[in-house]
Structures are given as C-alpha cells and as structure tokens.
Amino acid sequence: MGKTRGGVAAGHPQTAAAAMTVFEAGGNAFDAIAAAMLASFVTEPTLTSAAGGGFLLAHCGDRPPILYDFFTQTPREKRPVADLDFYPVDVNFGDAVQSFHVGLGAMATPGNLAGVWTVQQELGRLPFGVVAEPAIAYARDGVPLSDFQEFCINTVLAPILLERAESRRIYAPTGRLVRYGEQLVHREFAHTLAAIVSEGIDLFYRGAIADQLVADCQTHGGYLTHADLAHYQVIKRQPLRINYRGQTLLTNPPPSSGGALMAFTLQLLATAGLDTLPWGSETHLRALIRAMQLTNQARTDGYDDRIHDPTIAAEFLGADHFAPYQAALAAGLNRWGSTTHISVMDEWGNAASATTSNGEGSGYMIPGTGIMVNNMLGEADLNPQGFHAWASDRRMSSMMAPTMILTDGQPTQVFGSGGSNRIRTVLTQIVTNLVDFGDDLRTAIARPRLHWESGTLNLEPGLGEGLELSDRYTDHQLHWQAQNMFFGGVHGVERLPSGEFAGAGDDRRGGAFLP
C-alpha cells in the first residue's frame, strides 16, 4: 500500500503489472485498465480473449459514469443446425464433469477488442501503441504459467485446447500441455496486436482478420458473417444505481441480469439489520441464504426470460413486486465460470471496473492470429430457451456486474468478480461485508463465502461450522474443504482517506493487487 499514481487488482500478477507500467508512462486509469485487459488475453487465456466479450464501468472525474457494454452479440442470420460445427465437450473439474458446446457454430460476435479500443480512445490519454506494448511483450517473450492457469489448462479445458492444431501450437508446443513455471508464448497474437496498433481496430472487424473468420465460418459451420462483424458496436449505457443503507452503488444495467438480481438481493437485506449481528452468526448466514432463495424465486416467478428488458427490470425491482418477498424474508429469517475481472483507480479520481470472458473458448483460433473465439452460443446459462433458439442480432445477457461504491459522488471502492451464476451472490456478500460490517476491501474479499442455488447450500471453511442451516428449500448442505474458484474471484481497489490505494486480488483465482 502506498501513495502512487494508481492502484490495480487483477487475476494475474502480470496483468496488474501491465497497468502499472502504463501508469509509469503517464497514463490514467483508462489507459491502465486497457493495458491490463490486453495483457489478460495473454496471461489469463483460459478465462478471456480478444474475441470474447465483457463490460467496463467507468467513472471519469466529474462526468456522468458510463457502462461500456461490449459483450457478445447474436448473429444476424441463422443456418440449418445440421450444417453447424457445434458439439459437446466434457470438461473435468476434478470432482465433477460438465458438458459444454464448442465449435464454430458456438461463436457469437466478439466484442472485447472493440471494447478495449473504444474505452482507451475515448477516455485514455496515451497512444494506443504505448498501452498495447506490455501485452505485445508478454505475447512475444512468453509469461511463466501460474498455478491457477496450469489447473485451467491441464485439468479443466484440456479437451478444448487440444482439439485443433492452431491451439496445440500454443498450449502443447512439445506434444504435451504446458505446465506450471513453463513459458506460455503467443507470438502470433503479438504480431496481431502490433498490426492493430498500426492499422486500427478495423483490421479485426472489417479487414483481413474478419475475412479469414468469415470464410472459415461459411466453409466449416459457423454463423458469423461480414455484416455481424462490420456492424458490431460498443453500447454506452447509464449504470444501474443502487442505494444500500445510505451507500450508492453503480453496477451493470439491463439487458444484463446480474446487476438487477444483486440489487434485488440487497433490497431484501437492507432491512435485515445485518449491521447489528456478529459476522458469521447463524442469523447473519440465514439472512443471506434466505435472500438468495427469494431472489431466485422472484426471478423464476415470470421474470426469468424477460429481466433483460429495462422496463421489465424496473418492474422487477418495483415496490409492488418486491413487497411480498421482503415480507417473506422478515418472516423466515457447480459450474466453471470462465470469467476474469480488473479494477483500477488513479490519483485524478478516475475509476474503472471491467469484467470479461471467453466462455470456455470455441476451440477455434483464427488462423495466424493467436486469437481463440468465444463459445457464448454454446453456454447453456446464456441460452435459456435452448441452443440455436436465440433472437437474431441481439446483445446477449450476462451475470457480469462490474461495481463501484461512491462516497459524496466519487468512487471509493471498485470491484467485480468472475464466477458465472455466483457473481451476484459473491458481490452481494462483498457489499454487505463493506457496508454492514465495516470491512476494508482486503478483509471483505478474504472472508469465506456461501452460495445457495437449486436446493444446494455451498459453504467455504469458516462458515456455518457446527450449524445446521438446511431448511425446506435446501436439499443438500455442502461444506467445502478449502476456499475455491467456485465462489468467484473478486479483484478490487479502494482509495483511503489518506489518498493511498489499497485492495486485493482474490487468492481463489490467483489474483494480485499492485499500488
């Protein structure tokens, strides 16, 4: 902790280091987070990619805050399912096996490159080449494989990464998958990113890279066309504003659902008196569990497939809909999540919170680029109506919820998480730890977590020990033996009254904080 130009928390030490390099070159928070996002495509390639999607919440001085939505878009045209390259792959998590769908037919229109380019061009102050240089160096020279990335590559995603020759050249250059401490090199991506610096973002969306991607989709069973790429736009939205016990929070608005669901849970907890309870007490845990249960119930009571609509979301959070669930709370007090998060603050009062993902990756890498494309059309969570039933040319919904807490209109804490369906319950616990229990951000992130979903209550060590918390809504109570990436990966930064920066990268996902 120290008084520096800024602070950054991210999912890998060298992701954070890229941001600090750009701070030292005179950049602001938006230059720094752009550098970190580009670096994460190299240092955290199992979680995110230049051809994935995400969101960035920006607070820029005295200007109104902006949510940049650069998540994936459904294709403009459909084609017969029989013509698609779309197939299941079993992924082994060690204690469970889950099936994901990959192939060119699982690819939605990518947004990450457009997002990082747009944010940096609009809010940054350095040339894009300076911002991209750390990522180019990492890709060209390699980065040592971390413990967490080795687990992701060797245990979780091996069937996808070994599927095609383009991917094997990166992840298994000697005939076996890379291991902890060995260099992970992305030389083709270094050349691609250098070309984008020289030629601009149109190289990916309208130029030679687009030509290659579209040709392969047409020939080998994908949906994407030139129109999908050329017409992709980053959407700027007004953030969802939440008041929780006198504190103002900003987070991701509809059409993504994570922010609205977190807001509903926090509304429930606002009158639960958590600040009067000992942290980890039975009453505290039961309040959290019941609020999660009631949020799930409220979501499935006619809102599950419509909450992406801003008007419907406002109705969902409205007093008439909310009151019965609040009364119910007063009366009765396992999935992958391939997502990463970066939080940045600077000395000028700027703050940025970005969550990005590549799903599990489609297995297809655009030849010659080093870029693996997402498999968002093959993610069951993102396709609740079933695969290939999506509406054409729509921004896909997500649980991602980059978040800030404001004090006197200025950001004091910036955070977010990966973790699929757990993102909203993880961030709810971070907020209550900060607001109700007075934690600093590092303590709030380090505390053990719980998650209730579909009749199963999951608890990390240090929570609920000696207590039987099961109720009529809970079929199973699962006590984990160690903190785990299942419970998200919260990377956050806060600015102290002294002007110093503090924070934490979540150990559950190999995170790092640098001031």
XYZ file of C-alpha atoms in Angstrom:
515
model
C 0.000 0.000 0.000
C 1.336 3.444 -0.847
C 0.564 6.797 -2.424
C 1.168 6.246 -6.115
C -0.381 7.294 -9.399
C -2.923 4.481 -9.047
C -3.828 1.009 -7.864
C -4.880 -2.105 -9.765
C -6.260 -5.502 -8.818
C -6.442 -8.274 -11.392
C -6.467 -12.017 -11.915
C -2.733 -12.405 -12.569
C 0.336 -10.509 -11.258
C 1.496 -9.628 -14.769
C -1.964 -8.420 -15.752
C -1.669 -5.937 -12.883
C 1.959 -5.155 -13.785
C 0.894 -4.120 -17.310
C -1.395 -1.494 -15.812
C 1.354 -0.186 -13.527
C 3.757 0.069 -16.490
C 1.261 2.315 -18.244
C 0.754 4.410 -15.093
C 4.524 4.958 -15.030
C 4.352 6.117 -18.674
C 1.885 8.846 -17.663
C -1.389 7.062 -18.352
C -4.616 7.394 -16.422
C -6.941 4.682 -15.077
C -8.436 4.031 -18.518
C -5.054 3.612 -20.191
C -4.075 1.313 -17.334
C -7.159 -0.883 -17.492
C -6.883 -1.095 -21.290
C -3.294 -2.306 -20.894
C -4.389 -4.828 -18.265
C -7.246 -6.117 -20.419
C -4.938 -6.635 -23.401
C -2.406 -8.329 -21.135
C -5.066 -10.625 -19.689
C -5.636 -12.079 -23.166
C -2.075 -13.434 -22.811
C -1.721 -14.069 -19.071
C -5.240 -15.440 -18.460
C -6.124 -17.006 -21.824
C -8.382 -19.692 -20.347
C -10.697 -17.013 -18.934
C -10.752 -14.248 -21.530
C -9.746 -13.466 -25.109
C -9.569 -10.692 -27.664
C -12.575 -12.447 -29.268
C -14.658 -12.695 -26.096
C -16.971 -10.119 -24.548
C -17.400 -8.013 -21.438
C -18.362 -4.809 -19.684
C -16.478 -1.826 -18.263
C -17.885 0.610 -15.706
C -16.129 3.984 -15.969
C -16.162 6.930 -13.554
C -14.288 9.790 -15.187
C -13.826 12.833 -12.962
C -16.968 14.949 -12.749
C -18.543 13.461 -15.874
C -21.527 11.106 -15.534
C -20.468 7.466 -15.082
C -20.757 5.198 -18.134
C -21.201 1.467 -18.559
C -19.483 0.279 -21.744
C -21.255 -2.857 -22.986
C -19.027 -4.826 -25.343
C -20.489 -8.228 -24.656
C -21.098 -10.698 -27.462
C -23.912 -10.256 -29.988
C -26.057 -12.981 -31.516
C -25.560 -13.448 -35.284
C -27.789 -11.669 -37.787
C -28.615 -14.811 -39.751
C -29.325 -18.423 -38.844
C -28.449 -21.510 -40.814
C -29.586 -25.144 -40.578
C -28.390 -26.768 -37.374
C -27.259 -29.792 -39.377
C -24.733 -27.550 -41.179
C -23.125 -26.276 -37.966
C -19.849 -27.207 -36.335
C -21.420 -27.435 -32.852
C -20.720 -30.289 -30.465
C -20.421 -31.102 -26.747
C -17.135 -31.476 -24.896
C -16.932 -32.977 -21.416
C -14.864 -30.861 -19.031
C -13.443 -32.423 -15.868
C -13.370 -30.263 -12.731
C -11.788 -32.955 -10.598
C -14.940 -33.746 -8.596
C -17.492 -33.307 -11.395
C -17.772 -33.445 -15.169
C -19.750 -30.833 -17.101
C -20.604 -30.686 -20.789
C -20.088 -27.509 -22.831
C -20.777 -26.926 -26.517
C -17.961 -25.669 -28.733
C -17.069 -25.389 -32.414
C -17.532 -22.605 -34.954
C -21.307 -22.827 -34.534
C -20.920 -21.810 -30.873
C -19.295 -18.459 -31.685
C -21.132 -15.172 -31.121
C -19.900 -11.836 -32.492
C -16.892 -10.815 -30.355
C -16.711 -7.512 -28.502
C -13.592 -7.410 -26.312
C -11.258 -5.805 -28.844
C -13.862 -3.206 -29.771
C -14.430 -2.512 -26.082
C -10.826 -2.007 -25.050
C -10.172 0.109 -28.157
C -13.237 2.327 -27.599
C -12.650 2.928 -23.893
C -8.973 3.758 -24.380
C -9.589 6.047 -27.353
C -12.405 7.939 -25.603
C -11.061 8.169 -22.048
C -7.325 7.426 -22.167
C -4.536 9.909 -22.745
C -1.699 7.818 -24.247
C -1.212 6.486 -27.785
C -2.733 3.015 -28.161
C 0.690 1.615 -29.032
C 2.048 2.534 -25.594
C -0.956 0.894 -23.945
C -0.564 -2.288 -26.001
C 3.186 -2.676 -25.529
C 3.105 -4.735 -22.292
C 0.713 -7.266 -23.852
C 2.812 -7.432 -27.033
C 5.939 -8.097 -24.967
C 4.213 -10.793 -22.903
C 2.897 -12.492 -26.040
C 6.232 -12.303 -27.863
C 8.512 -13.346 -24.984
C 6.125 -15.549 -23.012
C 4.927 -15.488 -19.403
C 5.577 -18.197 -16.805
C 2.460 -20.325 -16.350
C 0.841 -19.731 -12.955
C -0.585 -22.421 -10.688
C -4.137 -21.347 -11.464
C -3.624 -21.191 -15.228
C -1.969 -24.626 -15.160
C -5.076 -26.004 -13.440
C -7.322 -24.344 -16.030
C -5.258 -25.619 -18.980
C -4.362 -29.127 -17.806
C -7.384 -30.108 -15.707
C -10.369 -28.126 -16.951
C -10.019 -27.105 -20.603
C -7.590 -29.703 -21.956
C -10.151 -31.307 -24.348
C -10.874 -27.919 -25.940
C -7.261 -26.705 -26.104
C -6.040 -29.955 -27.676
C -8.827 -30.160 -30.258
C -7.196 -28.194 -33.114
C -3.668 -27.707 -34.419
C -3.706 -23.894 -34.053
C -4.411 -24.238 -30.337
C -1.984 -27.114 -29.779
C 0.883 -24.982 -31.146
C 0.363 -22.595 -28.231
C -0.750 -24.828 -25.391
C 1.112 -28.044 -26.262
C 4.128 -26.953 -28.338
C 6.202 -30.008 -27.306
C 3.367 -32.515 -27.655
C 2.035 -32.126 -24.103
C 0.226 -29.269 -22.412
C 2.379 -26.573 -20.809
C 2.909 -26.863 -17.063
C 3.477 -24.615 -14.077
C 6.502 -22.340 -14.459
C 6.982 -23.013 -18.180
C 6.732 -20.147 -20.652
C 3.378 -19.673 -22.376
C 4.146 -17.903 -25.645
C 1.622 -16.245 -28.004
C 3.879 -14.985 -30.813
C 1.095 -14.829 -33.411
C -1.013 -12.704 -31.073
C 1.974 -10.379 -30.568
C 2.075 -9.835 -34.356
C -1.720 -9.404 -34.475
C -1.784 -6.811 -31.715
C 1.138 -4.935 -33.283
C -0.795 -4.879 -36.576
C -3.885 -3.499 -34.822
C -1.710 -0.753 -33.305
C -0.519 0.104 -36.815
C -3.738 -0.330 -38.805
C -6.519 0.231 -36.262
C -9.407 -1.844 -34.979
C -10.940 -2.214 -38.448
C -8.311 -4.872 -39.153
C -10.293 -7.199 -36.885
C -13.849 -6.152 -37.725
C -13.596 -5.213 -41.414
C -10.151 -6.238 -42.665
C -8.072 -9.359 -43.257
C -8.849 -10.949 -39.888
C -12.582 -10.559 -40.489
C -12.162 -12.071 -43.960
C -10.472 -15.170 -42.517
C -13.009 -15.609 -39.709
C -15.992 -15.250 -42.038
C -14.533 -17.573 -44.671
C -13.975 -20.278 -42.067
C -17.498 -19.858 -40.689
C -19.023 -20.162 -44.151
C -16.935 -23.232 -45.009
C -16.754 -25.025 -41.674
C -20.101 -24.480 -39.964
C -20.214 -21.138 -38.192
C -22.822 -18.374 -38.173
C -20.685 -15.232 -38.358
C -20.762 -13.018 -41.456
C -19.122 -9.774 -42.566
C -22.292 -7.947 -41.527
C -22.054 -9.325 -37.978
C -18.523 -8.009 -37.578
C -18.805 -4.741 -39.501
C -21.956 -3.646 -37.665
C -20.822 -4.591 -34.148
C -20.971 -1.577 -31.827
C -19.916 -0.877 -28.259
C -23.024 0.358 -26.433
C -22.768 3.059 -23.770
C -25.385 2.709 -21.050
C -26.365 4.543 -17.895
C -25.228 2.345 -14.981
C -27.786 0.810 -12.641
C -27.737 2.899 -9.446
C -28.467 1.110 -6.170
C -28.901 2.642 -2.712
C -27.941 0.201 0.028
C -28.260 1.552 3.558
C -27.144 5.046 2.564
C -24.372 3.923 0.217
C -24.623 4.472 -3.539
C -23.558 1.594 -5.769
C -23.133 1.606 -9.545
C -23.293 -1.641 -11.492
C -24.274 -3.266 -14.785
C -27.813 -2.411 -16.008
C -30.150 -4.475 -18.220
C -30.019 -6.182 -20.655
C -27.562 -7.993 -18.408
C -29.284 -9.540 -15.415
C -26.531 -9.774 -12.784
C -26.828 -6.177 -11.577
C -30.631 -6.246 -11.256
C -30.544 -9.541 -9.351
C -27.860 -8.225 -6.998
C -29.961 -5.090 -6.459
C -32.991 -7.209 -5.542
C -30.985 -9.221 -3.001
C -29.533 -6.063 -1.447
C -33.015 -4.524 -1.200
C -34.079 -7.560 0.764
C -31.085 -7.347 3.080
C -31.347 -3.581 3.637
C -33.884 -4.047 6.439
C -32.427 -7.271 7.852
C -30.282 -5.483 10.423
C -27.058 -7.224 9.440
C -25.043 -4.394 10.999
C -26.373 -5.416 14.431
C -25.240 -9.053 14.067
C -21.890 -10.772 14.554
C -20.340 -11.647 11.198
C -20.794 -15.372 10.523
C -23.509 -15.819 13.120
C -26.389 -18.155 12.385
C -28.785 -15.219 11.971
C -26.405 -13.491 9.535
C -25.983 -16.627 7.422
C -29.679 -17.446 7.411
C -30.474 -13.921 6.219
C -28.034 -14.277 3.327
C -29.331 -17.713 2.400
C -32.988 -16.687 2.512
C -32.314 -13.536 0.463
C -30.616 -15.673 -2.203
C -33.533 -18.103 -2.205
C -36.124 -15.338 -2.500
C -34.193 -13.637 -5.323
C -34.172 -16.912 -7.255
C -37.893 -17.333 -6.573
C -38.655 -13.775 -7.692
C -36.640 -14.323 -10.850
C -38.455 -17.518 -11.799
C -41.919 -16.135 -10.997
C -42.473 -14.905 -14.545
C -39.289 -12.828 -14.941
C -36.532 -15.309 -15.789
C -36.579 -14.812 -19.547
C -37.619 -11.123 -19.520
C -35.374 -9.425 -16.963
C -33.026 -8.326 -19.761
C -35.706 -5.789 -20.796
C -35.101 -2.463 -18.942
C -38.831 -1.861 -18.449
C -39.361 -5.358 -17.074
C -36.287 -4.984 -14.843
C -37.725 -1.771 -13.375
C -40.964 -3.641 -12.669
C -38.957 -6.488 -11.120
C -37.304 -4.036 -8.699
C -40.512 -2.064 -8.093
C -42.217 -1.831 -4.720
C -45.336 -3.784 -5.740
C -43.341 -6.786 -6.896
C -40.761 -6.523 -4.126
C -43.007 -6.229 -1.050
C -44.121 -9.895 -0.723
C -40.541 -11.140 -0.873
C -39.417 -8.634 1.729
C -42.237 -9.829 3.970
C -41.184 -13.427 3.402
C -37.601 -12.632 4.424
C -38.787 -10.873 7.585
C -40.946 -13.884 8.429
C -38.313 -16.509 7.932
C -35.177 -15.367 8.932
C -21.234 -26.052 -9.657
C -20.077 -24.581 -12.547
C -16.895 -23.261 -14.141
C -17.409 -19.509 -14.508
C -14.666 -18.746 -17.026
C -14.508 -15.019 -16.357
C -11.932 -12.556 -15.059
C -12.045 -9.072 -13.576
C -9.815 -5.982 -13.366
C -10.266 -2.935 -11.097
C -8.265 0.310 -11.411
C -8.264 3.691 -9.656
C -5.970 6.672 -10.209
C -4.883 9.809 -8.357
C -7.095 12.019 -10.536
C -10.299 10.436 -9.237
C -10.870 8.143 -12.226
C -12.011 4.574 -11.678
C -12.656 1.621 -13.972
C -14.118 -1.817 -13.312
C -14.049 -4.391 -16.129
C -15.276 -7.988 -16.325
C -14.550 -10.050 -19.443
C -14.954 -13.646 -20.584
C -14.402 -16.025 -23.481
C -16.745 -18.713 -22.174
C -14.691 -21.896 -22.381
C -13.487 -20.918 -25.847
C -14.883 -22.452 -29.030
C -11.698 -24.420 -29.728
C -11.314 -22.466 -32.992
C -8.441 -19.989 -33.309
C -8.469 -17.551 -36.213
C -5.515 -18.859 -38.282
C -2.373 -16.785 -37.981
C -3.722 -14.505 -35.253
C -3.329 -16.413 -31.974
C -6.923 -15.467 -31.069
C -9.406 -18.079 -29.853
C -13.042 -17.113 -30.426
C -15.704 -17.422 -27.715
C -18.354 -20.160 -27.417
C -21.149 -17.989 -25.954
C -23.796 -19.615 -28.211
C -22.805 -22.919 -26.594
C -23.206 -21.716 -22.989
C -26.412 -23.143 -21.503
C -26.640 -20.286 -18.962
C -26.677 -17.699 -21.770
C -29.217 -19.600 -23.866
C -32.150 -20.277 -21.503
C -34.539 -21.058 -24.370
C -32.193 -23.742 -25.685
C -29.342 -23.732 -28.163
C -29.974 -22.044 -31.535
C -33.237 -20.505 -30.208
C -31.701 -17.043 -29.702
C -33.192 -13.944 -31.262
C -31.038 -12.619 -34.093
C -28.769 -9.580 -33.745
C -29.268 -9.061 -30.012
C -26.813 -8.222 -27.269
C -26.545 -11.303 -25.095
C -27.358 -11.098 -21.378
C -24.778 -11.855 -18.714
C -24.324 -12.200 -14.960
C -21.246 -9.953 -15.098
C -21.612 -6.979 -12.770
C -18.587 -4.640 -12.523
C -19.388 -2.481 -9.489
C -18.363 0.711 -7.657
C -19.322 2.252 -4.322
C -19.495 6.056 -4.320
C -18.949 8.410 -1.406
C -20.027 12.026 -1.986
C -20.336 11.172 -5.654
C -16.784 9.846 -6.019
C -15.694 6.194 -6.222
C -14.118 4.823 -3.059
C -14.260 1.082 -3.798
C -14.122 -0.586 -7.219
C -14.579 -4.336 -7.613
C -16.143 -7.177 -9.547
C -15.893 -10.926 -9.947
C -15.867 -13.888 -12.253
C -17.958 -16.925 -11.415
C -20.970 -17.363 -13.688
C -24.183 -17.641 -11.644
C -22.295 -16.996 -8.419
C -21.242 -13.464 -9.429
C -24.323 -11.777 -7.966
C -24.230 -13.688 -4.667
C -20.469 -13.168 -4.310
C -20.741 -9.404 -4.880
C -23.732 -9.155 -2.543
C -21.554 -10.596 0.223
C -18.717 -8.182 -0.599
C -21.131 -5.236 -0.347
C -22.592 -6.366 2.980
C -19.105 -7.036 4.361
C -18.094 -3.475 3.454
C -21.274 -1.633 4.413
C -22.775 -3.673 7.257
C -19.630 -4.998 8.923
C -17.190 -2.173 8.172
C -14.559 -4.334 6.485
C -11.759 -2.902 4.439
C -11.757 -4.291 0.913
C -8.957 -6.806 1.501
C -10.807 -8.289 4.503
C -14.132 -8.296 2.641
C -12.566 -10.298 -0.205
C -10.697 -12.722 2.058
C -13.727 -13.711 4.166
C -15.304 -17.119 3.428
C -18.430 -17.174 1.236
C -21.608 -19.124 0.713
C -23.839 -19.728 -2.268
C -27.356 -21.167 -2.432
C -28.780 -22.384 -5.726
C -31.195 -25.104 -6.834
C -31.575 -26.590 -3.382
C -27.847 -26.803 -2.562
C -26.129 -24.646 0.057
C -22.371 -24.349 -0.536
C -20.181 -23.053 2.303
C -16.473 -22.315 2.422
C -14.442 -23.259 5.523
C -15.113 -20.925 8.434
C -18.818 -20.504 7.667
C -21.609 -22.417 9.361
C -19.324 -24.809 11.205
C -21.363 -26.642 13.824
C -24.609 -25.189 12.413
C -27.353 -26.992 10.513
C -28.506 -24.311 8.085
C -30.622 -26.510 5.833
C -34.284 -25.617 5.536
C -37.272 -26.664 3.462
C -35.693 -25.019 0.417
C -32.348 -26.815 0.814
C -31.777 -30.450 -0.094
C -28.019 -30.501 0.451
C -25.536 -28.614 2.640
C -22.049 -28.881 1.165
C -19.047 -27.830 3.280
C -16.034 -27.201 1.029
C -12.609 -28.189 2.358
C -10.845 -25.042 1.108
C -11.641 -21.703 -0.486
C -12.340 -22.343 -4.158
C -12.746 -20.599 -7.522
C -16.367 -21.834 -7.472
C -17.047 -18.880 -5.154
C -15.786 -16.333 -7.681
C -12.666 -14.237 -7.935
C -13.137 -10.697 -6.614
C -10.374 -8.254 -7.554
C -10.865 -4.811 -6.021
C -9.220 -1.447 -5.296
C -10.160 1.216 -2.745
C -8.918 4.721 -2.106
C -8.335 5.544 1.544
C -8.966 8.981 3.104
C -5.172 9.487 3.134
C -5.156 9.250 -0.664
C -3.374 5.888 -0.603
C -4.620 2.927 -2.614
C -5.328 -0.478 -1.078
C -7.041 -3.614 -2.275
C -6.668 -7.274 -3.101
C -6.618 -9.818 -5.872
C -8.626 -12.863 -4.875
C -6.444 -15.865 -3.998
C -9.268 -18.143 -5.198
C -8.295 -17.263 -8.779
C -4.624 -16.355 -8.485
C -5.311 -12.625 -8.204
C -2.882 -9.797 -7.477
C -3.008 -6.177 -6.270
C -0.376 -3.543 -7.051
C -0.343 0.030 -5.684
